[in-house]
Amino acid sequence: NGSLGPYLAVVAGLVFSGLAAWRLRIPVLGRILTAIGCFIGVTAVMNLLEANLIRDLLRLASDTQHIATGSDKAPSAGSGRWILWTNGLRMALERPLLGYGPDNLGAAYREAGISIDRPHNEFIQIAASLGWPALLLYVSALVSHAINFVRTHKTVSAFECGLFAIVLTYLVSSIFGNTMFYTSPFFFLIFGLSVSFQKFRYGCQQYREEPCTHHGYNYFLINEQKKAVDD
């Protein structure tokens, strides 16, 4: 309730979790609705006490108008993020192949009269620091994972939906934030775990008709074992 980016990310994660549980008939909808109810309750209490969220939403509306109209106030939009984003994109275009190097944007930002050394947008940060090919590979991995989730969505478990919801929530938050040593490693661990489950699930669908070993796994036997555990 004190920062709009993470708040919007949590909203996205809760909405996805609720819709997934309802659409896929996963028996955790009651728990998710309880979490959503607690989230709404905490939001109401916090904004009765401090009203930070309401101020942020009103500011978001006015900042969007400043950007759309090209106002002199546009650089300060998004708590100063707009000027960080525009300069970050400029840097990414200046060195499109390899970028400025990991965590190496501070000097370029200082030349633009900005004391902050990262763009507060992880996608722009990757493009400016590592180059457009790196961003393309990163986005391709995310899109590939989303496609695999859609392909196997009828058979995913509540745990797998939870992992995917965490990935989605972090990505929404990353649009407004920076990589940090106490957050990003956990994201990549969870992202890798989510990808591994989907690869396993997709392999089970491909080879469920007969025993088959693929990449060291017997998908037929493992799937049968998982069914027994689920039952």
PDB file of C-alpha atoms in Angstrom:
ATOM      1  CA  ASN A   1       0.000   0.000   0.000  1.00  0.00           C
ATOM      2  CA  GLY A   2       3.045   2.260   0.096  1.00  0.00           C
ATOM      3  CA  SER A   3       4.253   1.601  -3.452  1.00  0.00           C
ATOM      4  CA  LEU A   4       1.958   1.396  -6.461  1.00  0.00           C
ATOM      5  CA  GLY A   5       4.077  -0.927  -8.639  1.00  0.00           C
ATOM      6  CA  PRO A   6       4.154  -3.893  -6.224  1.00  0.00           C
ATOM      7  CA  TYR A   7       0.503  -3.257  -5.339  1.00  0.00           C
ATOM      8  CA  LEU A   8      -0.558  -3.553  -8.991  1.00  0.00           C
ATOM      9  CA  ALA A   9       1.574  -6.675  -9.295  1.00  0.00           C
ATOM     10  CA  VAL A  10      -0.165  -8.343  -6.348  1.00  0.00           C
ATOM     11  CA  VAL A  11      -3.543  -7.421  -7.832  1.00  0.00           C
ATOM     12  CA  ALA A  12      -2.525  -9.095 -11.107  1.00  0.00           C
ATOM     13  CA  GLY A  13      -1.324 -12.219  -9.293  1.00  0.00           C
ATOM     14  CA  LEU A  14      -4.481 -12.556  -7.192  1.00  0.00           C
ATOM     15  CA  VAL A  15      -6.772 -11.991 -10.175  1.00  0.00           C
ATOM     16  CA  PHE A  16      -4.899 -14.587 -12.228  1.00  0.00           C
ATOM     17  CA  SER A  17      -4.961 -17.084  -9.335  1.00  0.00           C
ATOM     18  CA  GLY A  18      -8.697 -16.657  -8.842  1.00  0.00           C
ATOM     19  CA  LEU A  19      -9.516 -16.949 -12.536  1.00  0.00           C
ATOM     20  CA  ALA A  20      -7.230 -19.961 -12.964  1.00  0.00           C
ATOM     21  CA  ALA A  21      -8.719 -21.774  -9.960  1.00  0.00           C
ATOM     22  CA  TRP A  22     -12.255 -21.087 -11.198  1.00  0.00           C
ATOM     23  CA  ARG A  23     -11.619 -21.866 -14.867  1.00  0.00           C
ATOM     24  CA  LEU A  24      -9.542 -24.987 -14.258  1.00  0.00           C
ATOM     25  CA  ARG A  25     -11.730 -26.137 -11.364  1.00  0.00           C
ATOM     26  CA  ILE A  26      -8.789 -26.384  -9.006  1.00  0.00           C
ATOM     27  CA  PRO A  27     -10.142 -26.855  -5.455  1.00  0.00           C
ATOM     28  CA  VAL A  28      -8.365 -23.852  -3.908  1.00  0.00           C
ATOM     29  CA  LEU A  29     -10.757 -21.104  -4.979  1.00  0.00           C
ATOM     30  CA  GLY A  30     -12.002 -20.648  -1.409  1.00  0.00           C
ATOM     31  CA  ARG A  31      -8.478 -20.042  -0.137  1.00  0.00           C
ATOM     32  CA  ILE A  32      -7.769 -17.577  -2.929  1.00  0.00           C
ATOM     33  CA  LEU A  33     -10.999 -15.697  -2.231  1.00  0.00           C
ATOM     34  CA  THR A  34      -9.991 -15.553   1.427  1.00  0.00           C
ATOM     35  CA  ALA A  35      -6.632 -14.082   0.435  1.00  0.00           C
ATOM     36  CA  ILE A  36      -8.362 -11.553  -1.832  1.00  0.00           C
ATOM     37  CA  GLY A  37     -10.726 -10.616   1.012  1.00  0.00           C
ATOM     38  CA  CYS A  38      -7.772 -10.074   3.373  1.00  0.00           C
ATOM     39  CA  PHE A  39      -6.019  -8.025   0.685  1.00  0.00           C
ATOM     40  CA  ILE A  40      -9.061  -5.785   0.222  1.00  0.00           C
ATOM     41  CA  GLY A  41      -9.465  -5.444   3.999  1.00  0.00           C
ATOM     42  CA  VAL A  42      -5.844  -4.423   4.536  1.00  0.00           C
ATOM     43  CA  THR A  43      -6.112  -1.986   1.620  1.00  0.00           C
ATOM     44  CA  ALA A  44      -9.199  -0.379   3.114  1.00  0.00           C
ATOM     45  CA  VAL A  45      -7.651  -0.030   6.583  1.00  0.00           C
ATOM     46  CA  MET A  46      -4.326   1.305   5.286  1.00  0.00           C
ATOM     47  CA  ASN A  47      -6.003   3.912   3.111  1.00  0.00           C
ATOM     48  CA  LEU A  48      -8.268   5.031   5.915  1.00  0.00           C
ATOM     49  CA  LEU A  49      -5.101   5.656   7.930  1.00  0.00           C
ATOM     50  CA  GLU A  50      -2.751   7.054   5.272  1.00  0.00           C
ATOM     51  CA  ALA A  51      -4.485   7.127   1.834  1.00  0.00           C
ATOM     52  CA  ASN A  52      -1.203   6.464   0.004  1.00  0.00           C
ATOM     53  CA  LEU A  53      -2.838   4.238  -2.595  1.00  0.00           C
ATOM     54  CA  ILE A  54      -5.539   6.762  -3.455  1.00  0.00           C
ATOM     55  CA  ARG A  55      -2.917   9.496  -3.899  1.00  0.00           C
ATOM     56  CA  ASP A  56      -0.815   7.205  -6.098  1.00  0.00           C
ATOM     57  CA  LEU A  57      -3.780   6.310  -8.304  1.00  0.00           C
ATOM     58  CA  LEU A  58      -4.744   9.949  -8.728  1.00  0.00           C
ATOM     59  CA  ARG A  59      -1.146  10.797  -9.539  1.00  0.00           C
ATOM     60  CA  LEU A  60      -1.017   7.955 -12.060  1.00  0.00           C
ATOM     61  CA  ALA A  61      -3.988   9.444 -13.891  1.00  0.00           C
ATOM     62  CA  SER A  62      -2.458  12.922 -13.985  1.00  0.00           C
ATOM     63  CA  ASP A  63       0.993  11.589 -14.961  1.00  0.00           C
ATOM     64  CA  THR A  64      -0.529   9.662 -17.855  1.00  0.00           C
ATOM     65  CA  GLN A  65      -2.171  12.858 -19.048  1.00  0.00           C
ATOM     66  CA  HIS A  66       1.142  14.756 -18.798  1.00  0.00           C
ATOM     67  CA  ILE A  67       2.897  12.117 -20.913  1.00  0.00           C
ATOM     68  CA  ALA A  68       0.114  11.966 -23.490  1.00  0.00           C
ATOM     69  CA  THR A  69       0.053  15.753 -23.911  1.00  0.00           C
ATOM     70  CA  GLY A  70       3.834  16.214 -23.819  1.00  0.00           C
ATOM     71  CA  SER A  71       3.621  18.453 -20.773  1.00  0.00           C
ATOM     72  CA  ASP A  72       6.709  19.932 -19.114  1.00  0.00           C
ATOM     73  CA  LYS A  73       5.798  17.787 -16.111  1.00  0.00           C
ATOM     74  CA  ALA A  74       6.156  14.538 -18.096  1.00  0.00           C
ATOM     75  CA  PRO A  75       9.798  13.845 -17.044  1.00  0.00           C
ATOM     76  CA  SER A  76       8.698  13.603 -13.399  1.00  0.00           C
ATOM     77  CA  ALA A  77       5.833  11.224 -14.197  1.00  0.00           C
ATOM     78  CA  GLY A  78       5.759   7.933 -12.352  1.00  0.00           C
ATOM     79  CA  SER A  79       7.757   9.321  -9.407  1.00  0.00           C
ATOM     80  CA  GLY A  80      10.476  10.298 -11.874  1.00  0.00           C
ATOM     81  CA  ARG A  81      10.416   7.026 -13.793  1.00  0.00           C
ATOM     82  CA  TRP A  82       9.498   8.527 -17.151  1.00  0.00           C
ATOM     83  CA  ILE A  83      12.804  10.361 -17.523  1.00  0.00           C
ATOM     84  CA  LEU A  84      14.604   7.187 -16.409  1.00  0.00           C
ATOM     85  CA  TRP A  85      12.734   5.119 -19.019  1.00  0.00           C
ATOM     86  CA  THR A  86      13.290   7.534 -21.900  1.00  0.00           C
ATOM     87  CA  ASN A  87      17.015   7.859 -21.151  1.00  0.00           C
ATOM     88  CA  GLY A  88      17.295   4.106 -20.663  1.00  0.00           C
ATOM     89  CA  LEU A  89      15.776   3.495 -24.097  1.00  0.00           C
ATOM     90  CA  ARG A  90      18.148   6.067 -25.566  1.00  0.00           C
ATOM     91  CA  MET A  91      21.108   4.194 -24.059  1.00  0.00           C
ATOM     92  CA  ALA A  92      19.769   0.904 -25.379  1.00  0.00           C
ATOM     93  CA  LEU A  93      19.623   2.385 -28.887  1.00  0.00           C
ATOM     94  CA  GLU A  94      23.130   3.817 -28.578  1.00  0.00           C
ATOM     95  CA  ARG A  95      24.657   0.386 -27.910  1.00  0.00           C
ATOM     96  CA  PRO A  96      22.109  -2.096 -29.261  1.00  0.00           C
ATOM     97  CA  LEU A  97      24.304  -5.195 -29.492  1.00  0.00           C
ATOM     98  CA  LEU A  98      25.952  -5.563 -26.072  1.00  0.00           C
ATOM     99  CA  GLY A  99      24.699  -2.546 -24.133  1.00  0.00           C
ATOM    100  CA  TYR A 100      26.716  -0.652 -21.537  1.00  0.00           C
ATOM    101  CA  GLY A 101      27.496  -3.747 -19.475  1.00  0.00           C
ATOM    102  CA  PRO A 102      25.892  -5.232 -16.343  1.00  0.00           C
ATOM    103  CA  ASP A 103      25.091  -2.574 -13.709  1.00  0.00           C
ATOM    104  CA  ASN A 104      27.068  -0.055 -15.734  1.00  0.00           C
ATOM    105  CA  LEU A 105      24.502   2.660 -16.499  1.00  0.00           C
ATOM    106  CA  GLY A 106      25.434   5.030 -13.674  1.00  0.00           C
ATOM    107  CA  ALA A 107      27.935   7.110 -15.670  1.00  0.00           C
ATOM    108  CA  ALA A 108      25.568   7.478 -18.633  1.00  0.00           C
ATOM    109  CA  TYR A 109      22.748   8.567 -16.329  1.00  0.00           C
ATOM    110  CA  ARG A 110      25.029  11.091 -14.610  1.00  0.00           C
ATOM    111  CA  GLU A 111      25.891  12.581 -17.998  1.00  0.00           C
ATOM    112  CA  ALA A 112      22.156  13.171 -18.431  1.00  0.00           C
ATOM    113  CA  GLY A 113      22.015  14.886 -15.035  1.00  0.00           C
ATOM    114  CA  ILE A 114      20.337  11.945 -13.279  1.00  0.00           C
ATOM    115  CA  SER A 115      21.697  10.597  -9.992  1.00  0.00           C
ATOM    116  CA  ILE A 116      19.865   7.245 -10.168  1.00  0.00           C
ATOM    117  CA  ASP A 117      21.880   4.526 -11.925  1.00  0.00           C
ATOM    118  CA  ARG A 118      19.123   2.210 -13.204  1.00  0.00           C
ATOM    119  CA  PRO A 119      15.892   2.771 -15.159  1.00  0.00           C
ATOM    120  CA  HIS A 120      13.362   1.255 -12.729  1.00  0.00           C
ATOM    121  CA  ASN A 121      12.179  -1.084 -15.491  1.00  0.00           C
ATOM    122  CA  GLU A 122      13.898  -4.437 -15.771  1.00  0.00           C
ATOM    123  CA  PHE A 123      13.156  -4.861 -19.480  1.00  0.00           C
ATOM    124  CA  ILE A 124      14.713  -1.486 -20.314  1.00  0.00           C
ATOM    125  CA  GLN A 125      17.547  -2.295 -17.919  1.00  0.00           C
ATOM    126  CA  ILE A 126      18.353  -5.527 -19.759  1.00  0.00           C
ATOM    127  CA  ALA A 127      18.259  -3.796 -23.157  1.00  0.00           C
ATOM    128  CA  ALA A 128      20.501  -0.930 -22.007  1.00  0.00           C
ATOM    129  CA  SER A 129      22.900  -3.075 -19.963  1.00  0.00           C
ATOM    130  CA  LEU A 130      23.147  -6.266 -22.026  1.00  0.00           C
ATOM    131  CA  GLY A 131      21.753  -5.330 -25.445  1.00  0.00           C
ATOM    132  CA  TRP A 132      18.627  -6.032 -27.459  1.00  0.00           C
ATOM    133  CA  PRO A 133      19.604  -9.666 -28.251  1.00  0.00           C
ATOM    134  CA  ALA A 134      19.703 -10.388 -24.499  1.00  0.00           C
ATOM    135  CA  LEU A 135      16.278  -8.810 -24.042  1.00  0.00           C
ATOM    136  CA  LEU A 136      14.945 -10.824 -26.972  1.00  0.00           C
ATOM    137  CA  LEU A 137      16.217 -14.070 -25.436  1.00  0.00           C
ATOM    138  CA  TYR A 138      14.704 -13.166 -22.055  1.00  0.00           C
ATOM    139  CA  VAL A 139      11.311 -12.266 -23.519  1.00  0.00           C
ATOM    140  CA  SER A 140      11.404 -15.389 -25.723  1.00  0.00           C
ATOM    141  CA  ALA A 141      11.900 -17.552 -22.624  1.00  0.00           C
ATOM    142  CA  LEU A 142       8.934 -15.878 -20.924  1.00  0.00           C
ATOM    143  CA  VAL A 143       6.696 -16.228 -23.981  1.00  0.00           C
ATOM    144  CA  SER A 144       7.728 -19.855 -24.494  1.00  0.00           C
ATOM    145  CA  HIS A 145       6.854 -20.641 -20.892  1.00  0.00           C
ATOM    146  CA  ALA A 146       3.470 -18.935 -21.231  1.00  0.00           C
ATOM    147  CA  ILE A 147       2.713 -20.941 -24.385  1.00  0.00           C
ATOM    148  CA  ASN A 148       3.610 -24.205 -22.637  1.00  0.00           C
ATOM    149  CA  PHE A 149       1.371 -23.274 -19.706  1.00  0.00           C
ATOM    150  CA  VAL A 150      -1.548 -22.653 -22.068  1.00  0.00           C
ATOM    151  CA  ARG A 151      -0.895 -25.962 -23.838  1.00  0.00           C
ATOM    152  CA  THR A 152      -0.998 -27.921 -20.589  1.00  0.00           C
ATOM    153  CA  HIS A 153      -3.444 -25.787 -18.607  1.00  0.00           C
ATOM    154  CA  LYS A 154      -6.113 -28.485 -18.405  1.00  0.00           C
ATOM    155  CA  THR A 155      -3.851 -30.782 -16.409  1.00  0.00           C
ATOM    156  CA  VAL A 156      -1.833 -28.388 -14.227  1.00  0.00           C
ATOM    157  CA  SER A 157      -1.981 -28.627 -10.449  1.00  0.00           C
ATOM    158  CA  ALA A 158      -2.647 -25.898  -7.911  1.00  0.00           C
ATOM    159  CA  PHE A 159       1.083 -25.791  -7.142  1.00  0.00           C
ATOM    160  CA  GLU A 160       1.969 -25.228 -10.795  1.00  0.00           C
ATOM    161  CA  CYS A 161      -0.647 -22.454 -11.056  1.00  0.00           C
ATOM    162  CA  GLY A 162       0.864 -20.906  -7.949  1.00  0.00           C
ATOM    163  CA  LEU A 163       4.351 -20.930  -9.465  1.00  0.00           C
ATOM    164  CA  PHE A 164       3.049 -19.362 -12.660  1.00  0.00           C
ATOM    165  CA  ALA A 165       1.187 -16.710 -10.652  1.00  0.00           C
ATOM    166  CA  ILE A 166       4.414 -15.820  -8.828  1.00  0.00           C
ATOM    167  CA  VAL A 167       6.238 -15.429 -12.146  1.00  0.00           C
ATOM    168  CA  LEU A 168       3.449 -13.221 -13.492  1.00  0.00           C
ATOM    169  CA  THR A 169       3.346 -11.110 -10.324  1.00  0.00           C
ATOM    170  CA  TYR A 170       7.089 -10.496 -10.358  1.00  0.00           C
ATOM    171  CA  LEU A 171       7.054  -9.533 -14.041  1.00  0.00           C
ATOM    172  CA  VAL A 172       4.338  -6.932 -13.472  1.00  0.00           C
ATOM    173  CA  SER A 173       6.339  -5.521 -10.570  1.00  0.00           C
ATOM    174  CA  SER A 174       9.551  -5.558 -12.648  1.00  0.00           C
ATOM    175  CA  ILE A 175       8.023  -3.075 -15.088  1.00  0.00           C
ATOM    176  CA  PHE A 176       8.339  -0.479 -12.316  1.00  0.00           C
ATOM    177  CA  GLY A 177      11.400  -1.759 -10.434  1.00  0.00           C
ATOM    178  CA  ASN A 178      15.030  -2.813 -10.609  1.00  0.00           C
ATOM    179  CA  THR A 179      16.806  -6.126 -10.195  1.00  0.00           C
ATOM    180  CA  MET A 180      17.996  -6.609  -6.618  1.00  0.00           C
ATOM    181  CA  PHE A 181      20.161  -9.278  -5.034  1.00  0.00           C
ATOM    182  CA  TYR A 182      17.452 -10.100  -2.485  1.00  0.00           C
ATOM    183  CA  THR A 183      14.616 -10.470  -5.042  1.00  0.00           C
ATOM    184  CA  SER A 184      15.817 -11.394  -8.537  1.00  0.00           C
ATOM    185  CA  PRO A 185      17.624 -14.644  -7.589  1.00  0.00           C
ATOM    186  CA  PHE A 186      14.421 -15.926  -5.983  1.00  0.00           C
ATOM    187  CA  PHE A 187      12.486 -15.020  -9.129  1.00  0.00           C
ATOM    188  CA  PHE A 188      14.863 -16.962 -11.362  1.00  0.00           C
ATOM    189  CA  LEU A 189      14.724 -19.968  -9.022  1.00  0.00           C
ATOM    190  CA  ILE A 190      10.913 -19.956  -9.097  1.00  0.00           C
ATOM    191  CA  PHE A 191      10.849 -19.283 -12.840  1.00  0.00           C
ATOM    192  CA  GLY A 192      13.169 -22.246 -13.419  1.00  0.00           C
ATOM    193  CA  LEU A 193      11.039 -24.448 -11.189  1.00  0.00           C
ATOM    194  CA  SER A 194       7.876 -23.391 -13.030  1.00  0.00           C
ATOM    195  CA  VAL A 195       9.513 -24.072 -16.408  1.00  0.00           C
ATOM    196  CA  SER A 196      10.697 -27.515 -15.285  1.00  0.00           C
ATOM    197  CA  PHE A 197       7.175 -28.486 -14.198  1.00  0.00           C
ATOM    198  CA  GLN A 198       5.735 -27.365 -17.521  1.00  0.00           C
ATOM    199  CA  LYS A 199       8.384 -29.246 -19.511  1.00  0.00           C
ATOM    200  CA  PHE A 200       7.630 -32.329 -17.447  1.00  0.00           C
ATOM    201  CA  ARG A 201       3.875 -31.851 -17.947  1.00  0.00           C
ATOM    202  CA  TYR A 202       4.255 -31.310 -21.691  1.00  0.00           C
ATOM    203  CA  GLY A 203       6.456 -34.412 -21.912  1.00  0.00           C
ATOM    204  CA  CYS A 204       3.822 -36.426 -20.065  1.00  0.00           C
ATOM    205  CA  GLN A 205       1.204 -35.348 -22.590  1.00  0.00           C
ATOM    206  CA  GLN A 206       3.469 -36.262 -25.501  1.00  0.00           C
ATOM    207  CA  TYR A 207       4.417 -39.696 -24.200  1.00  0.00           C
ATOM    208  CA  ARG A 208       1.495 -40.728 -22.003  1.00  0.00           C
ATOM    209  CA  GLU A 209       0.286 -43.429 -24.398  1.00  0.00           C
ATOM    210  CA  GLU A 210       3.333 -45.648 -23.948  1.00  0.00           C
ATOM    211  CA  PRO A 211       6.458 -45.861 -21.791  1.00  0.00           C
ATOM    212  CA  CYS A 212       9.134 -43.570 -23.148  1.00  0.00           C
ATOM    213  CA  THR A 213      12.376 -42.186 -21.779  1.00  0.00           C
ATOM    214  CA  HIS A 214      13.107 -38.594 -22.716  1.00  0.00           C
ATOM    215  CA  HIS A 215      15.986 -36.547 -21.276  1.00  0.00           C
ATOM    216  CA  GLY A 216      16.499 -39.186 -18.625  1.00  0.00           C
ATOM    217  CA  TYR A 217      12.873 -39.313 -17.437  1.00  0.00           C
ATOM    218  CA  ASN A 218      10.334 -42.043 -17.958  1.00  0.00           C
ATOM    219  CA  TYR A 219       7.324 -39.760 -18.370  1.00  0.00           C
ATOM    220  CA  PHE A 220       4.823 -42.595 -18.459  1.00  0.00           C
ATOM    221  CA  LEU A 221       5.904 -44.054 -15.125  1.00  0.00           C
ATOM    222  CA  ILE A 222       6.355 -40.683 -13.414  1.00  0.00           C
ATOM    223  CA  ASN A 223       2.937 -39.546 -14.579  1.00  0.00           C
ATOM    224  CA  GLU A 224       1.351 -42.714 -13.228  1.00  0.00           C
ATOM    225  CA  GLN A 225       3.123 -42.197  -9.897  1.00  0.00           C
ATOM    226  CA  LYS A 226       1.924 -38.583  -9.769  1.00  0.00           C
ATOM    227  CA  LYS A 227      -1.661 -39.672 -10.448  1.00  0.00           C
ATOM    228  CA  ALA A 228      -1.437 -42.101  -7.536  1.00  0.00           C
ATOM    229  CA  VAL A 229      -0.110 -39.344  -5.240  1.00  0.00           C
ATOM    230  CA  ASP A 230      -2.823 -36.928  -6.392  1.00  0.00           C
ATOM    231  CA  ASP A 231      -5.520 -39.562  -5.784  1.00  0.00           C
TER     232      ASP A 231
END
